[in-house]
mmCIF file of C-alpha atoms in Angstrom:
data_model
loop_
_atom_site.group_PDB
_atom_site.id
_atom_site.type_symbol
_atom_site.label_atom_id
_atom_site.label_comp_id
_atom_site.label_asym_id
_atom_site.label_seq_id
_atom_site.Cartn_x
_atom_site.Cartn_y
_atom_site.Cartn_z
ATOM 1 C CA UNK Q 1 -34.976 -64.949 4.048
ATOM 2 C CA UNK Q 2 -31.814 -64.364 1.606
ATOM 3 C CA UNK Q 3 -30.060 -61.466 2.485
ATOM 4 C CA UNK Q 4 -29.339 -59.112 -0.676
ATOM 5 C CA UNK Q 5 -25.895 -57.443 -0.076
ATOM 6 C CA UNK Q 6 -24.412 -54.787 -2.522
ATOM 7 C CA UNK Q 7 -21.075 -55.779 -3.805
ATOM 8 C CA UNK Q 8 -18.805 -53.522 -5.222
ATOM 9 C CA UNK Q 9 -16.824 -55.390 -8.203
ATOM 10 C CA UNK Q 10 -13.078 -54.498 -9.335
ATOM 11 C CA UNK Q 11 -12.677 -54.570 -12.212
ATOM 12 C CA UNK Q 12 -15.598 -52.439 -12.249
ATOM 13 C CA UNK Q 13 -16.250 -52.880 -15.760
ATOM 14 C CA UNK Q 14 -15.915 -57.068 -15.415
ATOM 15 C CA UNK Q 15 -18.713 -59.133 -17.054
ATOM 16 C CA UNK Q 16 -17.890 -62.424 -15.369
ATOM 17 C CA UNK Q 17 -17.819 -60.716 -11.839
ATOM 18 C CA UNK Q 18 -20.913 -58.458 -12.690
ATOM 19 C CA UNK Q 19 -23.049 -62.012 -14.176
ATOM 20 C CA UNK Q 20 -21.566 -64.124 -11.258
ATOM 21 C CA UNK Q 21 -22.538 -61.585 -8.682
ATOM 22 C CA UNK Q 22 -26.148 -61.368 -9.761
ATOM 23 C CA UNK Q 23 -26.625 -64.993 -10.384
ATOM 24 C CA UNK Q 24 -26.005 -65.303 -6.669
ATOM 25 C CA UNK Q 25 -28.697 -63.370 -5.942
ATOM 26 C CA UNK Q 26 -26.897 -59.831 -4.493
ATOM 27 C CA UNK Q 27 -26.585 -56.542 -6.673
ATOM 28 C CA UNK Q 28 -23.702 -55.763 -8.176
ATOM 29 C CA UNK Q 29 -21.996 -52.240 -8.043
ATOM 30 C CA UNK Q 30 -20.663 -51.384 -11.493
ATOM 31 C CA UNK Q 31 -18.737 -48.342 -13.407
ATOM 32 C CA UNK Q 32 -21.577 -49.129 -16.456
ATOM 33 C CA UNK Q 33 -24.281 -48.762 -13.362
ATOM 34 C CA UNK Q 34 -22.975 -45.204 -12.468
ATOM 35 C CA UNK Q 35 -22.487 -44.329 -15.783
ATOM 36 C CA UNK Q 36 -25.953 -45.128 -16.704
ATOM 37 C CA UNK Q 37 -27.414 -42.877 -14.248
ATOM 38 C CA UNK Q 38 -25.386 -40.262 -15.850
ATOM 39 C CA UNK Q 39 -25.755 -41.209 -19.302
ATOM 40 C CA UNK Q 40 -30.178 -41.285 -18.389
ATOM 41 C CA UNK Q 41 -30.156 -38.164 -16.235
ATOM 42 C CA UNK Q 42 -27.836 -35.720 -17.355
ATOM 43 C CA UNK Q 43 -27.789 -33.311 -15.049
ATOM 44 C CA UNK Q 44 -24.599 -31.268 -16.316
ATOM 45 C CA UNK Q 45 -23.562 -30.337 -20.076
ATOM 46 C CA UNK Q 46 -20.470 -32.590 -20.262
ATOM 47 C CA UNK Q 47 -20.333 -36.722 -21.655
ATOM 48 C CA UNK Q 48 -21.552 -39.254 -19.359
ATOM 49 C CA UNK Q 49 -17.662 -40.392 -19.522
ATOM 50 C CA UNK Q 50 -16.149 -37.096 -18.802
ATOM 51 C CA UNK Q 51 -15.920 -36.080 -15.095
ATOM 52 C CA UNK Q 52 -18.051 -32.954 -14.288
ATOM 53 C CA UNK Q 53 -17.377 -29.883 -12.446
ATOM 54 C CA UNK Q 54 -19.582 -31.486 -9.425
ATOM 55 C CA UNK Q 55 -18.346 -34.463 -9.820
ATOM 56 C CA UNK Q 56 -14.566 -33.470 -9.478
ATOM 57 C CA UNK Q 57 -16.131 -31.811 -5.894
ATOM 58 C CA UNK Q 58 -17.192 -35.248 -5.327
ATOM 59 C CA UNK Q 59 -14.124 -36.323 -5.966
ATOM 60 C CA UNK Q 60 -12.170 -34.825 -3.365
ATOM 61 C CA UNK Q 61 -13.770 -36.428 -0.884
ATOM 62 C CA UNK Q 62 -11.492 -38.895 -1.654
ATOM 63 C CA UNK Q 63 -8.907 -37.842 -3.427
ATOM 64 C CA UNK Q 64 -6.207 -34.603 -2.643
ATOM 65 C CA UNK Q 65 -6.574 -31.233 -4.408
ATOM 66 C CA UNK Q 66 -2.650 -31.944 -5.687
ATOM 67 C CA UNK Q 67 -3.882 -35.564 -7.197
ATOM 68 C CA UNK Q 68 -4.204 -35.349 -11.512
ATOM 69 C CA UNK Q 69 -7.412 -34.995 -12.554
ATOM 70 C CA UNK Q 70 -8.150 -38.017 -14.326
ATOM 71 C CA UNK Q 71 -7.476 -39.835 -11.023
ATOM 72 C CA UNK Q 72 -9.954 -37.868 -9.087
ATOM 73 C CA UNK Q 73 -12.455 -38.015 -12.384
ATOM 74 C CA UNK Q 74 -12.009 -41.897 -11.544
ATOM 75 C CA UNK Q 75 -12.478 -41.542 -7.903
ATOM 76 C CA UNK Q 76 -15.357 -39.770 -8.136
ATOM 77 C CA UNK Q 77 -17.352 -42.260 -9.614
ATOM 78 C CA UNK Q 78 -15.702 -45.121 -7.910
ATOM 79 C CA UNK Q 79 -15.650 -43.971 -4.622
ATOM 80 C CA UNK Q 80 -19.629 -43.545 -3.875
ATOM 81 C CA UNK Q 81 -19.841 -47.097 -4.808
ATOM 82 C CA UNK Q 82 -17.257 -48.051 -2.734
ATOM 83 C CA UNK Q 83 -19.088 -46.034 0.290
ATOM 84 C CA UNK Q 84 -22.199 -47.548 -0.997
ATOM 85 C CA UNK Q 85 -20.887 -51.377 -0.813
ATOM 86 C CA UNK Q 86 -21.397 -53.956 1.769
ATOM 87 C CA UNK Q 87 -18.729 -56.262 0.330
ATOM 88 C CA UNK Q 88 -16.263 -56.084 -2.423
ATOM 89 C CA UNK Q 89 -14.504 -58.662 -4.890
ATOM 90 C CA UNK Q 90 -11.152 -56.936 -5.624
ATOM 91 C CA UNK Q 91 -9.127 -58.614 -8.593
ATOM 92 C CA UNK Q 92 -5.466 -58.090 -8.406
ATOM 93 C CA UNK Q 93 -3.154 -57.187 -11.554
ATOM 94 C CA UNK Q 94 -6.620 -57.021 -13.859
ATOM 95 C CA UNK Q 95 -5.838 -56.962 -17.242
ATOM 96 C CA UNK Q 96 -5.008 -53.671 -19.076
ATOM 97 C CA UNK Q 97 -8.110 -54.583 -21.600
ATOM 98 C CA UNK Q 98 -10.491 -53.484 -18.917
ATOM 99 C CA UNK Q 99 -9.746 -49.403 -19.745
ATOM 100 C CA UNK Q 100 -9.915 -47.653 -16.626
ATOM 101 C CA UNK Q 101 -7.943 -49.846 -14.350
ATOM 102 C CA UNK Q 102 -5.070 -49.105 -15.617
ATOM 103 C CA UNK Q 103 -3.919 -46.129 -13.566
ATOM 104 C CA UNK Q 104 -2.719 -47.953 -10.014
ATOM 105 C CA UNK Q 105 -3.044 -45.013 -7.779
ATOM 106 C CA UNK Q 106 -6.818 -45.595 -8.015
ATOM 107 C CA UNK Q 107 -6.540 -49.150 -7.441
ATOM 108 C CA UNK Q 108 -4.448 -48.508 -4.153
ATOM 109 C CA UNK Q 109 -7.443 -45.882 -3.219
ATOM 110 C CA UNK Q 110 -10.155 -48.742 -3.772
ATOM 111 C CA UNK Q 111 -7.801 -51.222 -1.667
ATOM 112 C CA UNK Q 112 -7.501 -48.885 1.308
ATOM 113 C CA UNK Q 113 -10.898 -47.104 1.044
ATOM 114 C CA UNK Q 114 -12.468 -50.817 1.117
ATOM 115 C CA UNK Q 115 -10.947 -51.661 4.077
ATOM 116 C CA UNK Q 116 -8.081 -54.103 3.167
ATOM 117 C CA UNK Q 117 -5.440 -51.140 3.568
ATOM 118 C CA UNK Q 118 -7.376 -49.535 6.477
ATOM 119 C CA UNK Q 119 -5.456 -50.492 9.855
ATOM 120 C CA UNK Q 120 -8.118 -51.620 12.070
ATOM 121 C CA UNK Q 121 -7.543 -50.601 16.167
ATOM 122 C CA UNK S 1 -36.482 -43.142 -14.781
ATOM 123 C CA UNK S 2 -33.073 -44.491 -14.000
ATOM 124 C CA UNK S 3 -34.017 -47.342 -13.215
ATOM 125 C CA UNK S 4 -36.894 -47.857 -15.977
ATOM 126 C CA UNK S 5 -34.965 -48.505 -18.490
ATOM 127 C CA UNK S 6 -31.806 -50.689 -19.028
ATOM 128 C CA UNK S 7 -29.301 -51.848 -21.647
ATOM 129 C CA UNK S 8 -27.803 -55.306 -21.202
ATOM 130 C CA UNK S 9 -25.570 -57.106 -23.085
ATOM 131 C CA UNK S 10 -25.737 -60.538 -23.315
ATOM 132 C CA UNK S 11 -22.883 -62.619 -23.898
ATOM 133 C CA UNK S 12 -22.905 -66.635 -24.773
ATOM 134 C CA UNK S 13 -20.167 -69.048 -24.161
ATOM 135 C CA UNK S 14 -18.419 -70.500 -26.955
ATOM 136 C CA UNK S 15 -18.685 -73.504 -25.179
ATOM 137 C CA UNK S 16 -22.719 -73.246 -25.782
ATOM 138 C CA UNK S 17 -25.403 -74.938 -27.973
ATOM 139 C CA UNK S 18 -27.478 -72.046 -28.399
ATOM 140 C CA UNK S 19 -26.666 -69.535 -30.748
ATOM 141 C CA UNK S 20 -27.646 -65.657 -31.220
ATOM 142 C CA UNK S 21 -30.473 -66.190 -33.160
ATOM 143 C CA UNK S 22 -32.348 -68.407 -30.621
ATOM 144 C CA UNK S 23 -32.175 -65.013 -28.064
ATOM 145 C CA UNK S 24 -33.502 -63.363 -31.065
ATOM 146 C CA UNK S 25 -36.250 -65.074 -31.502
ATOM 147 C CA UNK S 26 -37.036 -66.196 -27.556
ATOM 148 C CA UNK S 27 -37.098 -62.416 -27.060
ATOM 149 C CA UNK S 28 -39.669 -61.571 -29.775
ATOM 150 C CA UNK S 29 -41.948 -64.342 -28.779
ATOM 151 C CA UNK S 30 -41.995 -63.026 -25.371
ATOM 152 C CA UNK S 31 -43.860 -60.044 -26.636
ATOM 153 C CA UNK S 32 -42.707 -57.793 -24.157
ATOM 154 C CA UNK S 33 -41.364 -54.546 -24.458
ATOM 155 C CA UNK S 34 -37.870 -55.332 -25.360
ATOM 156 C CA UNK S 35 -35.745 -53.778 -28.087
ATOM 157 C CA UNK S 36 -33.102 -55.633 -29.774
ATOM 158 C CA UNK S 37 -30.267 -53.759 -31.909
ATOM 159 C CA UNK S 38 -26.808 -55.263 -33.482
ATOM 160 C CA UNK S 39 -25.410 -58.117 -33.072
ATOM 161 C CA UNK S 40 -25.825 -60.535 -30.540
ATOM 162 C CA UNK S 41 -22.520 -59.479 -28.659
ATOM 163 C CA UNK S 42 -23.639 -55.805 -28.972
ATOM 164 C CA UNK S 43 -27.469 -56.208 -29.098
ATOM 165 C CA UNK S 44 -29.083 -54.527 -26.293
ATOM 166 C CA UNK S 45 -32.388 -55.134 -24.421
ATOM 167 C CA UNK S 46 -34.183 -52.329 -23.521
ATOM 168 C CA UNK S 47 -37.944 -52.799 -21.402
ATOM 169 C CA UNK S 48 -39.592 -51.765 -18.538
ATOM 170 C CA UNK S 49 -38.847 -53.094 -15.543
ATOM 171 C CA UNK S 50 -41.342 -56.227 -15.006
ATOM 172 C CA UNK S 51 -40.580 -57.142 -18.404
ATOM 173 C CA UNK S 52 -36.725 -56.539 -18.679
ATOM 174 C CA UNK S 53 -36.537 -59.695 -15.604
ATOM 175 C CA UNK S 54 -39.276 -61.943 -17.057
ATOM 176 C CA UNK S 55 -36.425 -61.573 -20.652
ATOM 177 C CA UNK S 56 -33.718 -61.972 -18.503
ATOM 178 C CA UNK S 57 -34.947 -65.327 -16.945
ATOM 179 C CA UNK S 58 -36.224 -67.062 -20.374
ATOM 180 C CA UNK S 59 -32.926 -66.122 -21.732
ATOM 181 C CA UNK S 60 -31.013 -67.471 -18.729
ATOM 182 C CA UNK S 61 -32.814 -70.767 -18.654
ATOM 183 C CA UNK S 62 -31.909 -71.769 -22.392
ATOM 184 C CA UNK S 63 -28.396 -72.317 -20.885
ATOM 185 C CA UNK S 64 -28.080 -71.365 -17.056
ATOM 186 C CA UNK S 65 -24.137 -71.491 -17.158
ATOM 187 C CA UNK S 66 -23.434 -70.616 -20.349
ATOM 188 C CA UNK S 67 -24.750 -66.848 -21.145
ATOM 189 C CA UNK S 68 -23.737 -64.505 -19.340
ATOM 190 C CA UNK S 69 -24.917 -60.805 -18.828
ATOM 191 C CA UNK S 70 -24.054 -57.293 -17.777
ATOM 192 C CA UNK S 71 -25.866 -53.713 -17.334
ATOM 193 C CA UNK S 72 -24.145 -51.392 -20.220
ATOM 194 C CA UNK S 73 -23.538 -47.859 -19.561
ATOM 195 C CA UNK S 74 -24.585 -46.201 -22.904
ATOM 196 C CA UNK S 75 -27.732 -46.922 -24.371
ATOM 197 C CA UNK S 76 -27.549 -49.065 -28.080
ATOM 198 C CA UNK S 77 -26.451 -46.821 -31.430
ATOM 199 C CA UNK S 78 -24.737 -43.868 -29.170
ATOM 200 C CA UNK S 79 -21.139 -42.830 -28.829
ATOM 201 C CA UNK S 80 -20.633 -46.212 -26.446
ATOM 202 C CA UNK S 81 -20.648 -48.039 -29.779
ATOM 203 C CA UNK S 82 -17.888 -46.454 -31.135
ATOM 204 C CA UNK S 83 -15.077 -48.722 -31.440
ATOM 205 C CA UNK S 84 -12.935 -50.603 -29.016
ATOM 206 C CA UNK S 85 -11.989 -47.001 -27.450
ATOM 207 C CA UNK S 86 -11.078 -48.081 -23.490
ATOM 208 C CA UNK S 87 -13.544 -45.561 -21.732
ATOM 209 C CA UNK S 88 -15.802 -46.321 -18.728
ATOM 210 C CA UNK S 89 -19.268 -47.285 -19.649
ATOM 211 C CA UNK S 90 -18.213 -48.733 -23.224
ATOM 212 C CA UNK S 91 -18.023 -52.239 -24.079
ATOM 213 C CA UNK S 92 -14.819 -54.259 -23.152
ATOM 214 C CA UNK S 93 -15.470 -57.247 -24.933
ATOM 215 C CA UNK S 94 -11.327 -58.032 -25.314
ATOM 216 C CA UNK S 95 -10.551 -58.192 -21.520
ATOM 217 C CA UNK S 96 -12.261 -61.081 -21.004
ATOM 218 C CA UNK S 97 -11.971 -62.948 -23.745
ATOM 219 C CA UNK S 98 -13.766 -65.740 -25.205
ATOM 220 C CA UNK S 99 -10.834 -68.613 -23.907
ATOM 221 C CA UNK S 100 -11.781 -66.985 -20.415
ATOM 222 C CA UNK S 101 -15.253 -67.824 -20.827
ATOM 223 C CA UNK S 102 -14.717 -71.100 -21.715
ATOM 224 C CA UNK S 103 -13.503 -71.572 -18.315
ATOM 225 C CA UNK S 104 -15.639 -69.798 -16.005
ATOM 226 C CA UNK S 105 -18.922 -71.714 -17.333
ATOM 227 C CA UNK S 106 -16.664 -74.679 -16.540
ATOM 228 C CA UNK S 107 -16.469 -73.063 -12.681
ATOM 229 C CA UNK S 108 -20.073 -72.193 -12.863
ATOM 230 C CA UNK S 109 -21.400 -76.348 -13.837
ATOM 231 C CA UNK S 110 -19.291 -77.306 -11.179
ATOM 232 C CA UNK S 111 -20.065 -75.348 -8.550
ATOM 233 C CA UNK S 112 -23.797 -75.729 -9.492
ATOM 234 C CA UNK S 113 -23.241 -79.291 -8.982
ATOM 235 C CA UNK S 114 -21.397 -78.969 -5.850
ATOM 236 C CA UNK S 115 -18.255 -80.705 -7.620
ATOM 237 C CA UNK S 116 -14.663 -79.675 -7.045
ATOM 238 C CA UNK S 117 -13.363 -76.499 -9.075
ATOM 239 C CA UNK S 118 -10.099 -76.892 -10.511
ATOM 240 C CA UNK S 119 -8.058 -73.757 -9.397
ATOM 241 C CA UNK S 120 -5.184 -73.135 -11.850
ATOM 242 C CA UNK S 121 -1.500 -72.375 -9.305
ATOM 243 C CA UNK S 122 -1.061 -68.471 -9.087
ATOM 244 C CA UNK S 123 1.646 -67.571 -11.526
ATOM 245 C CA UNK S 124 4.864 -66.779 -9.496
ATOM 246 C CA UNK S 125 5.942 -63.414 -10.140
ATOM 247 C CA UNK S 126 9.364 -62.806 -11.014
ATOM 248 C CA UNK S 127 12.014 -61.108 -8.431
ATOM 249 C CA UNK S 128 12.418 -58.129 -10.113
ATOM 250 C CA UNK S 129 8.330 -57.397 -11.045
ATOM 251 C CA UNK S 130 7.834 -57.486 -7.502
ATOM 252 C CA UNK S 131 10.445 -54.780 -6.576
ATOM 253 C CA UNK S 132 8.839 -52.827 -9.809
ATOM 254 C CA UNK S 133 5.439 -53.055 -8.962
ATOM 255 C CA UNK S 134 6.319 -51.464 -5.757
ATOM 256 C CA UNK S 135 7.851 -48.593 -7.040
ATOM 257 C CA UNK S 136 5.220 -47.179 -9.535
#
């Protein structure tokens, strides 16, 4: 029996990683997934894009009280799939085209939430 | 309802034979319950569930390594059309680029014929960007 893992895909965004996960036969975790959800059930009065008051508490699971907004808008939406993920295919120095992957304090809180950064005892 | 409906967008490799309009029309004679809007880089499929996979396959098998697909955010003729704005959930057509493409299919025919993959050396990053990159 193949085993269908969840893979959480950085740039989250990517079209090659999203196609080449799925063509493997495993589910690929995606930013257009989670926005989706929002965009289908909106379940507070703000864009689908635009972090809500909720999700900003979901954000700081993650992130500090002290961290900008916009990286705990990010976090919020990243890190449930992140928590959600049974592997991960992290792409280093992704191209600034992608949007959101610009800001590099969320990519160092995807590298250490996923385990890479974690020290292991 | 989440899950019942979906937007894809479907993507061929310049390297390909088939063209938009084949989709097109493979799509409508499925007769399923699949709506089409745009162009082909921007056209979107929307169906139920059963019928969104049995699209997905037919459209896969014109040219297994060559088209590729992903889940879009927003649904077709909303605010995720709106230009090349770089927002989560819109399209980001210009990060991976067609010249990209061109080379993953390459990766994909080889690997489905369990040939070697070229792997391009990792460019060498300069003294200095390292140090930077550290600092930000």
């Amino acid at each position: 029996m193949r085993c269908r893992n969840e893979v959480f895909i950085v740039p989250p965004n990517s079209l090659i990683l999203f196609d080449l996960v799925e063509r493997y036969g495993h589910e690929p975790l995606s930013l257009m997934g989670a926005i989706h959800e929002k965009v289908v059930n909106p379940g507070d009065r703000v864009a689908a894009d635009q972090p809500s008051p909720r999700g900003r508490k979901k954000g700081l699971k993650y992130a500090g009280i002290e961290v900008p907004s916009g990286h705990t808008g990010k976090v919020a939406v990243w890190g449930p799939l992140v928590d959600q993920a049974d592997a991960a295919i992290i792409m280093e120095e992704a191209p600034f085209e992608f949007g959101c992957v610009g800001c590099h304090r969320t990519d160092e809180m995807v590298a250490t939430t996923s385990g890479r950064g974690r020290s292991r005892s | 309802m989440a899950k019942e409906f979906e937007t894809r967008m479907i993507v061929i490799s310049p390297s390909s034979s088939v063209t938009p309009d084949q989709v097109t029309r493979l799509v409508q004679l499925l007769g399923l319950e699949i709506h089409r809007q745009g162009d082909l880089l921007r056209g979107d499929d929307r169906g139920r569930q059963g019928g969104r996979g049995k699209a997905l396959a037919a459209i896969r098998k014109l040219d297994p390594d060559r088209i590729f697909t992903k889940v879009r955010g927003s649904r077709s003729g909303t605010r995720g059309d709106a230009g090349p704005i770089t927002a989560p959930g819109r399209l980001h057509p210009a990060g991976e680029g067609m010249e990209c493409l061109r080379l993953v299919d390459k990766g994909v025919s080889a690997a489905v014929r369990n040939e070697k993959v070229c792997e391009a050396p990792r460019p060498q990053k300069a003294a200095g960007q390292e140090a930077q990159g550290d600092n930000r």
